[in-house]
C-alpha cells in the first residue's frame, strides 16, 4: 500500500494512493471500526484490515480524487516522536571534514519538533538569519508496531514502511553558533535543523509488503536538475533494523514514530565551494520504489 495524508495544512485526511488518484479512507476506517477522522498514525497497527477495507472500497466504487487536484501533506502528520540519525554515512562525514581514521562507532541520535514537518511539494523556508542553507536526503522509517528493547532480528515486524525525507539544515545557525559557544555542533542542533518546514516527507508512506527491505533503495538528489546525491541506502553505517534496536533500548517506540536515517555524501556543505540552496531553487529527491519529492526553496519574509 501507498498511504498519504491529503488536504489543507493542519486539516489533512488519510488516504491511499490508487494509480494517480487518492482514495479517501474515512469510510474505510469506519468499516474496520476506527473513527473516520483518525490520522494514519492511528491506523498503522491495523494495516492488514486496512488493505482488505481498501479492496472493498474499490469494488464498491468509492470516490477517487486525482493527485493533481489536491495537496499531499506529510504522510504522518502527528508522529509521537521524530528521531533523526546523524553521522550514518561515513562518506558524508569525510566530505564534512571528519578524520577517516576516527569514524563514529555508535549512532548519533537527536530529535526534531513536529512543526518541522511539511509535505512533499510544500516550500522549505530559508530563515532570515541563514546564509548556509543545505539539503540532506534521508530514508525515513515509520514505526507500525511499538515496543521497547526490540531486537534487530525482530525489527522488520515493527516497521510499517518507508518514505522520503529531507533533513534540511541551516549550517551557519548550528555549526557556526556552536563555534561561538565553544561547543560541539550538535549542541545547537535545534538552531540548525529544527525550524518550521525543515523536514519535508512523502510523497507517500510505502508499506513494507510493497517496499520490501531497505537494501535495494537508492537515494538520489538533484538541485535544479543538477545531480547532487546518489548512494544506495545499504551503505549506511547503522542499518534501519539496528537503529530500531538502538532507539528502543532507550525509549518505547510507538506507532507513527518517524526515524530519519542520515544522509549520504553530496550535501552542499561538502562541495568546494559549497553550493548552498538559494530562493528559487527546487530540490528533487527520488528513492527506489518510494516516489519523488519536489520542494521549492523560498526566503522567509521579514515581518
PDB file of C-alpha atoms in Angstrom:
ATOM      1  CA  UNK A   1       0.000   0.000   0.000  1.00  0.00           C
ATOM      2  CA  UNK A   2       0.928   3.626  -0.526  1.00  0.00           C
ATOM      3  CA  UNK A   3      -0.664   5.772   2.144  1.00  0.00           C
ATOM      4  CA  UNK A   4      -0.999   9.553   2.109  1.00  0.00           C
ATOM      5  CA  UNK A   5      -2.385  12.451   4.079  1.00  0.00           C
ATOM      6  CA  UNK A   6      -4.134  14.974   1.845  1.00  0.00           C
ATOM      7  CA  UNK A   7      -5.883  18.319   2.077  1.00  0.00           C
ATOM      8  CA  UNK A   8      -5.127  21.743   3.572  1.00  0.00           C
ATOM      9  CA  UNK A   9      -2.273  22.099   6.019  1.00  0.00           C
ATOM     10  CA  UNK A  10      -3.451  21.249   9.514  1.00  0.00           C
ATOM     11  CA  UNK A  11      -6.618  19.544   8.259  1.00  0.00           C
ATOM     12  CA  UNK A  12      -5.147  16.615   6.345  1.00  0.00           C
ATOM     13  CA  UNK A  13      -7.206  13.443   5.949  1.00  0.00           C
ATOM     14  CA  UNK A  14      -5.895   9.894   5.472  1.00  0.00           C
ATOM     15  CA  UNK A  15      -5.896   8.365   2.017  1.00  0.00           C
ATOM     16  CA  UNK A  16      -4.454   5.599  -0.115  1.00  0.00           C
ATOM     17  CA  UNK A  17      -2.794   6.096  -3.484  1.00  0.00           C
ATOM     18  CA  UNK A  18      -4.565   4.267  -6.293  1.00  0.00           C
ATOM     19  CA  UNK A  19      -2.661   4.778  -9.544  1.00  0.00           C
ATOM     20  CA  UNK A  20      -2.662   8.603  -9.900  1.00  0.00           C
ATOM     21  CA  UNK A  21      -5.545   9.233  -7.518  1.00  0.00           C
ATOM     22  CA  UNK A  22      -6.212   9.354  -3.787  1.00  0.00           C
ATOM     23  CA  UNK A  23      -8.836   7.131  -2.210  1.00  0.00           C
ATOM     24  CA  UNK A  24     -10.134   8.937   0.911  1.00  0.00           C
ATOM     25  CA  UNK A  25     -10.082   6.467   3.776  1.00  0.00           C
ATOM     26  CA  UNK A  26     -12.807   7.903   6.025  1.00  0.00           C
ATOM     27  CA  UNK A  27     -15.438   5.342   5.034  1.00  0.00           C
ATOM     28  CA  UNK A  28     -12.863   2.540   5.048  1.00  0.00           C
ATOM     29  CA  UNK A  29     -11.812   3.423   8.598  1.00  0.00           C
ATOM     30  CA  UNK A  30     -15.439   3.325   9.716  1.00  0.00           C
ATOM     31  CA  UNK A  31     -15.826  -0.075   8.051  1.00  0.00           C
ATOM     32  CA  UNK A  32     -12.949  -1.519  10.102  1.00  0.00           C
ATOM     33  CA  UNK A  33     -14.100   0.017  13.371  1.00  0.00           C
ATOM     34  CA  UNK A  34     -11.993   3.169  13.545  1.00  0.00           C
ATOM     35  CA  UNK A  35     -13.032   6.813  13.547  1.00  0.00           C
ATOM     36  CA  UNK A  36     -13.457   8.399  10.111  1.00  0.00           C
ATOM     37  CA  UNK A  37     -11.168  11.261  11.146  1.00  0.00           C
ATOM     38  CA  UNK A  38      -8.330   9.111  12.525  1.00  0.00           C
ATOM     39  CA  UNK A  39      -4.896  10.020  11.174  1.00  0.00           C
ATOM     40  CA  UNK A  40      -2.632   7.450   9.554  1.00  0.00           C
ATOM     41  CA  UNK A  41      -0.699   7.181  12.802  1.00  0.00           C
ATOM     42  CA  UNK A  42      -3.688   5.574  14.483  1.00  0.00           C
ATOM     43  CA  UNK A  43      -4.293   3.256  11.531  1.00  0.00           C
ATOM     44  CA  UNK A  44      -0.799   1.733  11.370  1.00  0.00           C
ATOM     45  CA  UNK A  45      -1.456  -1.112  13.840  1.00  0.00           C
ATOM     46  CA  UNK A  46      -4.358  -2.252  11.620  1.00  0.00           C
ATOM     47  CA  UNK A  47      -2.668  -2.394   8.203  1.00  0.00           C
ATOM     48  CA  UNK A  48      -3.917  -5.906   7.401  1.00  0.00           C
ATOM     49  CA  UNK A  49      -7.528  -4.854   7.960  1.00  0.00           C
ATOM     50  CA  UNK A  50      -6.920  -1.587   6.115  1.00  0.00           C
ATOM     51  CA  UNK A  51      -5.744  -3.419   3.000  1.00  0.00           C
ATOM     52  CA  UNK A  52      -8.902  -5.527   2.968  1.00  0.00           C
ATOM     53  CA  UNK A  53     -11.013  -2.411   3.506  1.00  0.00           C
ATOM     54  CA  UNK A  54      -9.374  -0.641   0.551  1.00  0.00           C
ATOM     55  CA  UNK A  55     -10.154  -3.607  -1.712  1.00  0.00           C
ATOM     56  CA  UNK A  56     -13.806  -3.422  -0.656  1.00  0.00           C
ATOM     57  CA  UNK A  57     -13.901   0.346  -1.242  1.00  0.00           C
ATOM     58  CA  UNK A  58     -12.539  -0.019  -4.769  1.00  0.00           C
ATOM     59  CA  UNK A  59     -15.023  -2.767  -5.586  1.00  0.00           C
ATOM     60  CA  UNK A  60     -17.976  -0.628  -4.490  1.00  0.00           C
ATOM     61  CA  UNK A  61     -16.686   2.376  -6.419  1.00  0.00           C
ATOM     62  CA  UNK A  62     -15.743   4.846  -3.666  1.00  0.00           C
ATOM     63  CA  UNK A  63     -14.740   8.299  -4.911  1.00  0.00           C
ATOM     64  CA  UNK A  64     -11.184   8.829  -6.144  1.00  0.00           C
ATOM     65  CA  UNK A  65      -9.520  12.272  -6.147  1.00  0.00           C
ATOM     66  CA  UNK A  66      -6.803  12.898  -8.760  1.00  0.00           C
ATOM     67  CA  UNK A  67      -3.493  13.655  -7.026  1.00  0.00           C
ATOM     68  CA  UNK A  68      -3.123  16.749  -9.202  1.00  0.00           C
ATOM     69  CA  UNK A  69      -6.321  18.171  -7.658  1.00  0.00           C
ATOM     70  CA  UNK A  70      -5.270  18.033  -4.004  1.00  0.00           C
ATOM     71  CA  UNK A  71      -2.340  18.841  -1.744  1.00  0.00           C
ATOM     72  CA  UNK A  72      -0.355  15.978  -0.247  1.00  0.00           C
ATOM     73  CA  UNK A  73       0.814  16.672   3.284  1.00  0.00           C
ATOM     74  CA  UNK A  74       3.397  14.724   5.265  1.00  0.00           C
ATOM     75  CA  UNK A  75       2.095  11.144   5.339  1.00  0.00           C
ATOM     76  CA  UNK A  76       2.358  11.038   9.138  1.00  0.00           C
ATOM     77  CA  UNK A  77       1.120  14.430  10.312  1.00  0.00           C
ATOM     78  CA  UNK A  78       1.212  13.768  14.050  1.00  0.00           C
ATOM     79  CA  UNK A  79       4.121  11.465  14.933  1.00  0.00           C
ATOM     80  CA  UNK A  80       4.565  10.819  18.670  1.00  0.00           C
ATOM     81  CA  UNK A  81       8.319  11.214  18.145  1.00  0.00           C
ATOM     82  CA  UNK A  82      10.618  12.431  15.392  1.00  0.00           C
ATOM     83  CA  UNK A  83      14.018  10.780  15.738  1.00  0.00           C
ATOM     84  CA  UNK A  84      16.900  11.738  13.471  1.00  0.00           C
ATOM     85  CA  UNK A  85      20.206   9.986  12.965  1.00  0.00           C
ATOM     86  CA  UNK A  86      23.429  11.808  12.215  1.00  0.00           C
ATOM     87  CA  UNK A  87      26.826  10.572  11.099  1.00  0.00           C
ATOM     88  CA  UNK A  88      25.382   7.448   9.459  1.00  0.00           C
ATOM     89  CA  UNK A  89      27.214   7.612   6.112  1.00  0.00           C
ATOM     90  CA  UNK A  90      30.960   7.877   6.558  1.00  0.00           C
ATOM     91  CA  UNK A  91      31.465   9.487   3.127  1.00  0.00           C
ATOM     92  CA  UNK A  92      29.269  12.393   4.278  1.00  0.00           C
ATOM     93  CA  UNK A  93      31.355  12.791   7.433  1.00  0.00           C
ATOM     94  CA  UNK A  94      34.576  12.799   5.420  1.00  0.00           C
ATOM     95  CA  UNK A  95      33.302  15.442   2.989  1.00  0.00           C
ATOM     96  CA  UNK A  96      32.337  17.424   6.103  1.00  0.00           C
ATOM     97  CA  UNK A  97      35.961  17.374   7.263  1.00  0.00           C
ATOM     98  CA  UNK A  98      35.982  14.374   9.613  1.00  0.00           C
ATOM     99  CA  UNK A  99      39.106  12.231  10.042  1.00  0.00           C
ATOM    100  CA  UNK A 100      38.579   8.947   8.120  1.00  0.00           C
ATOM    101  CA  UNK A 101      40.501   7.157  10.885  1.00  0.00           C
ATOM    102  CA  UNK A 102      38.075   8.361  13.561  1.00  0.00           C
ATOM    103  CA  UNK A 103      34.627   7.339  12.360  1.00  0.00           C
ATOM    104  CA  UNK A 104      31.819   7.005  14.974  1.00  0.00           C
ATOM    105  CA  UNK A 105      31.193   3.524  16.353  1.00  0.00           C
ATOM    106  CA  UNK A 106      27.688   4.317  17.667  1.00  0.00           C
ATOM    107  CA  UNK A 107      24.671   6.095  16.096  1.00  0.00           C
ATOM    108  CA  UNK A 108      24.239   9.803  16.761  1.00  0.00           C
ATOM    109  CA  UNK A 109      20.601  10.468  17.709  1.00  0.00           C
ATOM    110  CA  UNK A 110      18.733  13.765  18.019  1.00  0.00           C
ATOM    111  CA  UNK A 111      15.080  14.782  17.860  1.00  0.00           C
ATOM    112  CA  UNK A 112      13.228  17.324  15.737  1.00  0.00           C
ATOM    113  CA  UNK A 113       9.987  19.167  16.576  1.00  0.00           C
ATOM    114  CA  UNK A 114       6.774  18.160  14.845  1.00  0.00           C
ATOM    115  CA  UNK A 115       6.452  21.699  13.485  1.00  0.00           C
ATOM    116  CA  UNK A 116       9.381  20.945  11.163  1.00  0.00           C
ATOM    117  CA  UNK A 117       7.203  18.548   9.148  1.00  0.00           C
ATOM    118  CA  UNK A 118       5.906  19.624   5.761  1.00  0.00           C
ATOM    119  CA  UNK A 119       4.543  17.967   2.652  1.00  0.00           C
ATOM    120  CA  UNK A 120       6.423  16.721  -0.419  1.00  0.00           C
ATOM    121  CA  UNK A 121       5.735  19.820  -2.541  1.00  0.00           C
ATOM    122  CA  UNK A 122       5.446  22.420   0.226  1.00  0.00           C
ATOM    123  CA  UNK A 123       8.176  25.086   0.127  1.00  0.00           C
ATOM    124  CA  UNK A 124      11.092  24.928   2.518  1.00  0.00           C
ATOM    125  CA  UNK A 125      11.645  28.339   4.036  1.00  0.00           C
ATOM    126  CA  UNK A 126      15.165  29.719   4.452  1.00  0.00           C
ATOM    127  CA  UNK A 127      15.257  31.750   7.704  1.00  0.00           C
ATOM    128  CA  UNK A 128      16.241  35.393   7.522  1.00  0.00           C
ATOM    129  CA  UNK A 129      19.245  34.610   9.727  1.00  0.00           C
ATOM    130  CA  UNK A 130      20.570  31.784   7.494  1.00  0.00           C
ATOM    131  CA  UNK A 131      23.218  32.139   4.785  1.00  0.00           C
ATOM    132  CA  UNK A 132      24.252  28.455   4.537  1.00  0.00           C
ATOM    133  CA  UNK A 133      21.061  26.598   3.630  1.00  0.00           C
ATOM    134  CA  UNK A 134      21.513  22.883   2.946  1.00  0.00           C
ATOM    135  CA  UNK A 135      19.567  19.734   1.991  1.00  0.00           C
ATOM    136  CA  UNK A 136      20.013  16.183   3.300  1.00  0.00           C
ATOM    137  CA  UNK A 137      18.094  13.417   1.533  1.00  0.00           C
ATOM    138  CA  UNK A 138      17.305  10.647   4.016  1.00  0.00           C
ATOM    139  CA  UNK A 139      15.398   7.390   4.058  1.00  0.00           C
ATOM    140  CA  UNK A 140      12.701   7.602   6.739  1.00  0.00           C
ATOM    141  CA  UNK A 141      11.340   4.662   8.736  1.00  0.00           C
ATOM    142  CA  UNK A 142       7.810   4.732  10.155  1.00  0.00           C
ATOM    143  CA  UNK A 143       7.077   2.504  13.141  1.00  0.00           C
ATOM    144  CA  UNK A 144       3.887   0.457  12.874  1.00  0.00           C
ATOM    145  CA  UNK A 145       4.122  -1.727  15.946  1.00  0.00           C
ATOM    146  CA  UNK A 146       5.547  -0.204  19.088  1.00  0.00           C
ATOM    147  CA  UNK A 147       7.751  -1.774  21.708  1.00  0.00           C
ATOM    148  CA  UNK A 148      10.820  -1.480  23.870  1.00  0.00           C
ATOM    149  CA  UNK A 149      14.111  -3.368  23.597  1.00  0.00           C
ATOM    150  CA  UNK A 150      13.264  -4.660  20.146  1.00  0.00           C
ATOM    151  CA  UNK A 151      15.981  -6.943  18.798  1.00  0.00           C
ATOM    152  CA  UNK A 152      17.386  -6.073  15.375  1.00  0.00           C
ATOM    153  CA  UNK A 153      16.325  -9.512  14.135  1.00  0.00           C
ATOM    154  CA  UNK A 154      12.721  -8.663  15.030  1.00  0.00           C
ATOM    155  CA  UNK A 155      12.755  -5.015  13.900  1.00  0.00           C
ATOM    156  CA  UNK A 156      11.218  -5.632  10.474  1.00  0.00           C
ATOM    157  CA  UNK A 157       7.997  -6.697  12.219  1.00  0.00           C
ATOM    158  CA  UNK A 158       7.809  -3.256  13.865  1.00  0.00           C
ATOM    159  CA  UNK A 159       8.388  -1.156  10.724  1.00  0.00           C
ATOM    160  CA  UNK A 160       5.200  -0.145   8.893  1.00  0.00           C
ATOM    161  CA  UNK A 161       7.016   1.244   5.888  1.00  0.00           C
ATOM    162  CA  UNK A 162       9.393   3.768   4.376  1.00  0.00           C
ATOM    163  CA  UNK A 163       9.172   7.248   2.892  1.00  0.00           C
ATOM    164  CA  UNK A 164      11.431  10.018   1.634  1.00  0.00           C
ATOM    165  CA  UNK A 165      12.640  12.772   3.950  1.00  0.00           C
ATOM    166  CA  UNK A 166      14.788  15.878   3.601  1.00  0.00           C
ATOM    167  CA  UNK A 167      16.577  16.826   6.839  1.00  0.00           C
ATOM    168  CA  UNK A 168      17.051  20.495   5.921  1.00  0.00           C
ATOM    169  CA  UNK A 169      19.915  22.273   7.683  1.00  0.00           C
ATOM    170  CA  UNK A 170      20.838  25.867   8.422  1.00  0.00           C
ATOM    171  CA  UNK A 171      24.557  25.134   8.721  1.00  0.00           C
ATOM    172  CA  UNK A 172      25.679  28.539   9.948  1.00  0.00           C
ATOM    173  CA  UNK A 173      22.961  28.682  12.608  1.00  0.00           C
ATOM    174  CA  UNK A 174      24.025  25.354  14.112  1.00  0.00           C
ATOM    175  CA  UNK A 175      27.685  24.827  13.489  1.00  0.00           C
ATOM    176  CA  UNK A 176      28.612  28.493  13.342  1.00  0.00           C
ATOM    177  CA  UNK A 177      26.836  29.383  16.569  1.00  0.00           C
ATOM    178  CA  UNK A 178      28.274  26.303  18.260  1.00  0.00           C
ATOM    179  CA  UNK A 179      31.762  27.587  17.485  1.00  0.00           C
ATOM    180  CA  UNK A 180      30.898  30.906  19.133  1.00  0.00           C
ATOM    181  CA  UNK A 181      29.714  28.988  22.197  1.00  0.00           C
ATOM    182  CA  UNK A 182      32.815  26.765  22.124  1.00  0.00           C
ATOM    183  CA  UNK A 183      30.574  23.693  21.912  1.00  0.00           C
ATOM    184  CA  UNK A 184      30.233  20.716  19.607  1.00  0.00           C
ATOM    185  CA  UNK A 185      27.857  21.415  16.672  1.00  0.00           C
ATOM    186  CA  UNK A 186      25.114  19.082  17.925  1.00  0.00           C
ATOM    187  CA  UNK A 187      24.618  21.296  20.977  1.00  0.00           C
ATOM    188  CA  UNK A 188      22.921  23.729  18.597  1.00  0.00           C
ATOM    189  CA  UNK A 189      21.080  21.104  16.575  1.00  0.00           C
ATOM    190  CA  UNK A 190      17.701  22.808  17.088  1.00  0.00           C
ATOM    191  CA  UNK A 191      19.027  26.004  15.537  1.00  0.00           C
ATOM    192  CA  UNK A 192      20.437  24.032  12.625  1.00  0.00           C
ATOM    193  CA  UNK A 193      17.606  21.566  11.977  1.00  0.00           C
ATOM    194  CA  UNK A 194      14.513  22.474  13.999  1.00  0.00           C
ATOM    195  CA  UNK A 195      12.942  25.349  12.040  1.00  0.00           C
ATOM    196  CA  UNK A 196       9.451  25.160  10.578  1.00  0.00           C
ATOM    197  CA  UNK A 197       9.400  23.364   7.173  1.00  0.00           C
ATOM    198  CA  UNK A 198      12.810  21.739   7.818  1.00  0.00           C
ATOM    199  CA  UNK A 199      11.518  18.172   7.358  1.00  0.00           C
ATOM    200  CA  UNK A 200       9.589  17.607   4.126  1.00  0.00           C
ATOM    201  CA  UNK A 201       8.392  13.990   3.933  1.00  0.00           C
ATOM    202  CA  UNK A 202       6.456  11.930   1.450  1.00  0.00           C
ATOM    203  CA  UNK A 203       5.099  11.791  -1.095  1.00  0.00           C
ATOM    204  CA  UNK A 204       3.575   8.689   0.492  1.00  0.00           C
ATOM    205  CA  UNK A 205       4.312   6.003   3.041  1.00  0.00           C
ATOM    206  CA  UNK A 206       5.080   2.754   1.222  1.00  0.00           C
ATOM    207  CA  UNK A 207       4.305  -0.220   3.434  1.00  0.00           C
ATOM    208  CA  UNK A 208       6.936  -2.923   3.742  1.00  0.00           C
ATOM    209  CA  UNK A 209       4.836  -5.507   1.907  1.00  0.00           C
ATOM    210  CA  UNK A 210       5.288  -3.340  -1.197  1.00  0.00           C
ATOM    211  CA  UNK A 211       8.615  -1.628  -0.473  1.00  0.00           C
ATOM    212  CA  UNK A 212      10.383  -4.752   0.738  1.00  0.00           C
ATOM    213  CA  UNK A 213      13.605  -4.170   2.655  1.00  0.00           C
ATOM    214  CA  UNK A 214      15.818  -1.107   2.582  1.00  0.00           C
ATOM    215  CA  UNK A 215      18.729  -2.853   0.858  1.00  0.00           C
ATOM    216  CA  UNK A 216      17.569  -2.113  -2.705  1.00  0.00           C
ATOM    217  CA  UNK A 217      16.657   1.527  -2.114  1.00  0.00           C
ATOM    218  CA  UNK A 218      18.843   4.116  -3.846  1.00  0.00           C
ATOM    219  CA  UNK A 219      18.908   7.715  -2.603  1.00  0.00           C
ATOM    220  CA  UNK A 220      19.211  10.405  -5.279  1.00  0.00           C
ATOM    221  CA  UNK A 221      19.045  14.202  -5.067  1.00  0.00           C
ATOM    222  CA  UNK A 222      19.020  16.952  -7.675  1.00  0.00           C
ATOM    223  CA  UNK A 223      19.017  20.725  -7.199  1.00  0.00           C
ATOM    224  CA  UNK A 224      17.589  22.465 -10.270  1.00  0.00           C
ATOM    225  CA  UNK A 225      18.227  19.212 -12.192  1.00  0.00           C
ATOM    226  CA  UNK A 226      21.908  19.160 -11.172  1.00  0.00           C
ATOM    227  CA  UNK A 227      22.774  15.746  -9.627  1.00  0.00           C
ATOM    228  CA  UNK A 228      23.975  16.087  -6.030  1.00  0.00           C
ATOM    229  CA  UNK A 229      23.481  12.766  -4.182  1.00  0.00           C
ATOM    230  CA  UNK A 230      23.417   9.185  -5.455  1.00  0.00           C
ATOM    231  CA  UNK A 231      24.042   6.415  -2.920  1.00  0.00           C
ATOM    232  CA  UNK A 232      22.453   3.054  -2.028  1.00  0.00           C
ATOM    233  CA  UNK A 233      20.861   3.029   1.413  1.00  0.00           C
ATOM    234  CA  UNK A 234      22.714  -0.187   2.243  1.00  0.00           C
ATOM    235  CA  UNK A 235      25.873   1.928   2.672  1.00  0.00           C
ATOM    236  CA  UNK A 236      24.571   3.435   5.932  1.00  0.00           C
ATOM    237  CA  UNK A 237      26.774   2.523   8.891  1.00  0.00           C
ATOM    238  CA  UNK A 238      23.894   1.515  11.184  1.00  0.00           C
ATOM    239  CA  UNK A 239      21.024  -0.039   9.251  1.00  0.00           C
ATOM    240  CA  UNK A 240      17.300   0.538   9.988  1.00  0.00           C
ATOM    241  CA  UNK A 241      16.919  -2.676  11.982  1.00  0.00           C
ATOM    242  CA  UNK A 242      19.895  -1.824  14.170  1.00  0.00           C
ATOM    243  CA  UNK A 243      18.545   1.700  14.643  1.00  0.00           C
ATOM    244  CA  UNK A 244      15.221   0.313  15.877  1.00  0.00           C
ATOM    245  CA  UNK A 245      17.113  -1.836  18.367  1.00  0.00           C
ATOM    246  CA  UNK A 246      19.293   1.090  19.475  1.00  0.00           C
ATOM    247  CA  UNK A 247      16.434   3.547  19.912  1.00  0.00           C
ATOM    248  CA  UNK A 248      14.058   1.096  21.566  1.00  0.00           C
ATOM    249  CA  UNK A 249      16.670   0.338  24.207  1.00  0.00           C
ATOM    250  CA  UNK A 250      16.252   3.937  25.384  1.00  0.00           C
ATOM    251  CA  UNK A 251      12.589   4.659  24.820  1.00  0.00           C
ATOM    252  CA  UNK A 252       9.416   2.780  23.992  1.00  0.00           C
ATOM    253  CA  UNK A 253       8.761   3.206  20.280  1.00  0.00           C
ATOM    254  CA  UNK A 254       5.174   3.998  19.311  1.00  0.00           C
ATOM    255  CA  UNK A 255       3.118   3.551  16.131  1.00  0.00           C
ATOM    256  CA  UNK A 256       3.721   6.591  13.953  1.00  0.00           C
ATOM    257  CA  UNK A 257       7.212   7.359  15.238  1.00  0.00           C
ATOM    258  CA  UNK A 258       9.437   8.574  12.402  1.00  0.00           C
ATOM    259  CA  UNK A 259      13.147   7.769  12.224  1.00  0.00           C
ATOM    260  CA  UNK A 260      15.238   9.535   9.577  1.00  0.00           C
ATOM    261  CA  UNK A 261      18.372   7.522   8.960  1.00  0.00           C
ATOM    262  CA  UNK A 262      21.075  10.015   7.957  1.00  0.00           C
ATOM    263  CA  UNK A 263      22.239  11.455   4.666  1.00  0.00           C
ATOM    264  CA  UNK A 264      24.912  10.191   2.275  1.00  0.00           C
ATOM    265  CA  UNK A 265      27.641  12.244   0.616  1.00  0.00           C
ATOM    266  CA  UNK A 266      26.679  15.072  -1.718  1.00  0.00           C
ATOM    267  CA  UNK A 267      25.211  17.707   0.576  1.00  0.00           C
ATOM    268  CA  UNK A 268      26.054  21.307  -0.289  1.00  0.00           C
ATOM    269  CA  UNK A 269      28.414  21.596   2.679  1.00  0.00           C
ATOM    270  CA  UNK A 270      30.759  19.046   1.124  1.00  0.00           C
ATOM    271  CA  UNK A 271      31.165  20.825  -2.220  1.00  0.00           C
ATOM    272  CA  UNK A 272      34.139  23.060  -2.995  1.00  0.00           C
ATOM    273  CA  UNK A 273      32.980  25.750  -2.854  1.00  0.00           C
ATOM    274  CA  UNK A 274      29.696  24.862  -1.100  1.00  0.00           C
ATOM    275  CA  UNK A 275      26.620  25.247  -3.300  1.00  0.00           C
ATOM    276  CA  UNK A 276      24.095  26.427  -0.725  1.00  0.00           C
ATOM    277  CA  UNK A 277      20.400  26.412  -1.529  1.00  0.00           C
ATOM    278  CA  UNK A 278      19.043  29.740  -2.717  1.00  0.00           C
ATOM    279  CA  UNK A 279      15.484  31.084  -3.021  1.00  0.00           C
ATOM    280  CA  UNK A 280      14.041  29.875  -6.309  1.00  0.00           C
ATOM    281  CA  UNK A 281      15.878  26.533  -6.210  1.00  0.00           C
ATOM    282  CA  UNK A 282      13.964  23.258  -6.389  1.00  0.00           C
ATOM    283  CA  UNK A 283      15.185  20.172  -4.539  1.00  0.00           C
ATOM    284  CA  UNK A 284      14.156  16.858  -6.088  1.00  0.00           C
ATOM    285  CA  UNK A 285      14.706  13.651  -4.136  1.00  0.00           C
ATOM    286  CA  UNK A 286      13.957  10.205  -5.519  1.00  0.00           C
ATOM    287  CA  UNK A 287      14.244   6.808  -3.853  1.00  0.00           C
ATOM    288  CA  UNK A 288      13.743   3.417  -5.442  1.00  0.00           C
ATOM    289  CA  UNK A 289      10.126   2.354  -5.079  1.00  0.00           C
ATOM    290  CA  UNK A 290       9.222   5.324  -2.868  1.00  0.00           C
ATOM    291  CA  UNK A 291       8.496   8.014  -5.478  1.00  0.00           C
ATOM    292  CA  UNK A 292       9.908  11.528  -5.569  1.00  0.00           C
ATOM    293  CA  UNK A 293       9.589  14.858  -3.758  1.00  0.00           C
ATOM    294  CA  UNK A 294       9.954  18.257  -5.446  1.00  0.00           C
ATOM    295  CA  UNK A 295      10.284  21.036  -2.880  1.00  0.00           C
ATOM    296  CA  UNK A 296      10.831  24.691  -3.842  1.00  0.00           C
ATOM    297  CA  UNK A 297      13.048  26.950  -1.728  1.00  0.00           C
ATOM    298  CA  UNK A 298      11.640  30.285  -0.543  1.00  0.00           C
ATOM    299  CA  UNK A 299      13.130  33.056   1.558  1.00  0.00           C
ATOM    300  CA  UNK A 300      11.419  33.948   4.811  1.00  0.00           C
ATOM    301  CA  UNK A 301       9.652  37.276   4.547  1.00  0.00           C
ATOM    302  CA  UNK A 302      10.579  39.846   7.183  1.00  0.00           C
ATOM    303  CA  UNK A 303       7.737  40.839   9.494  1.00  0.00           C
TER     304      UNK A 303
END
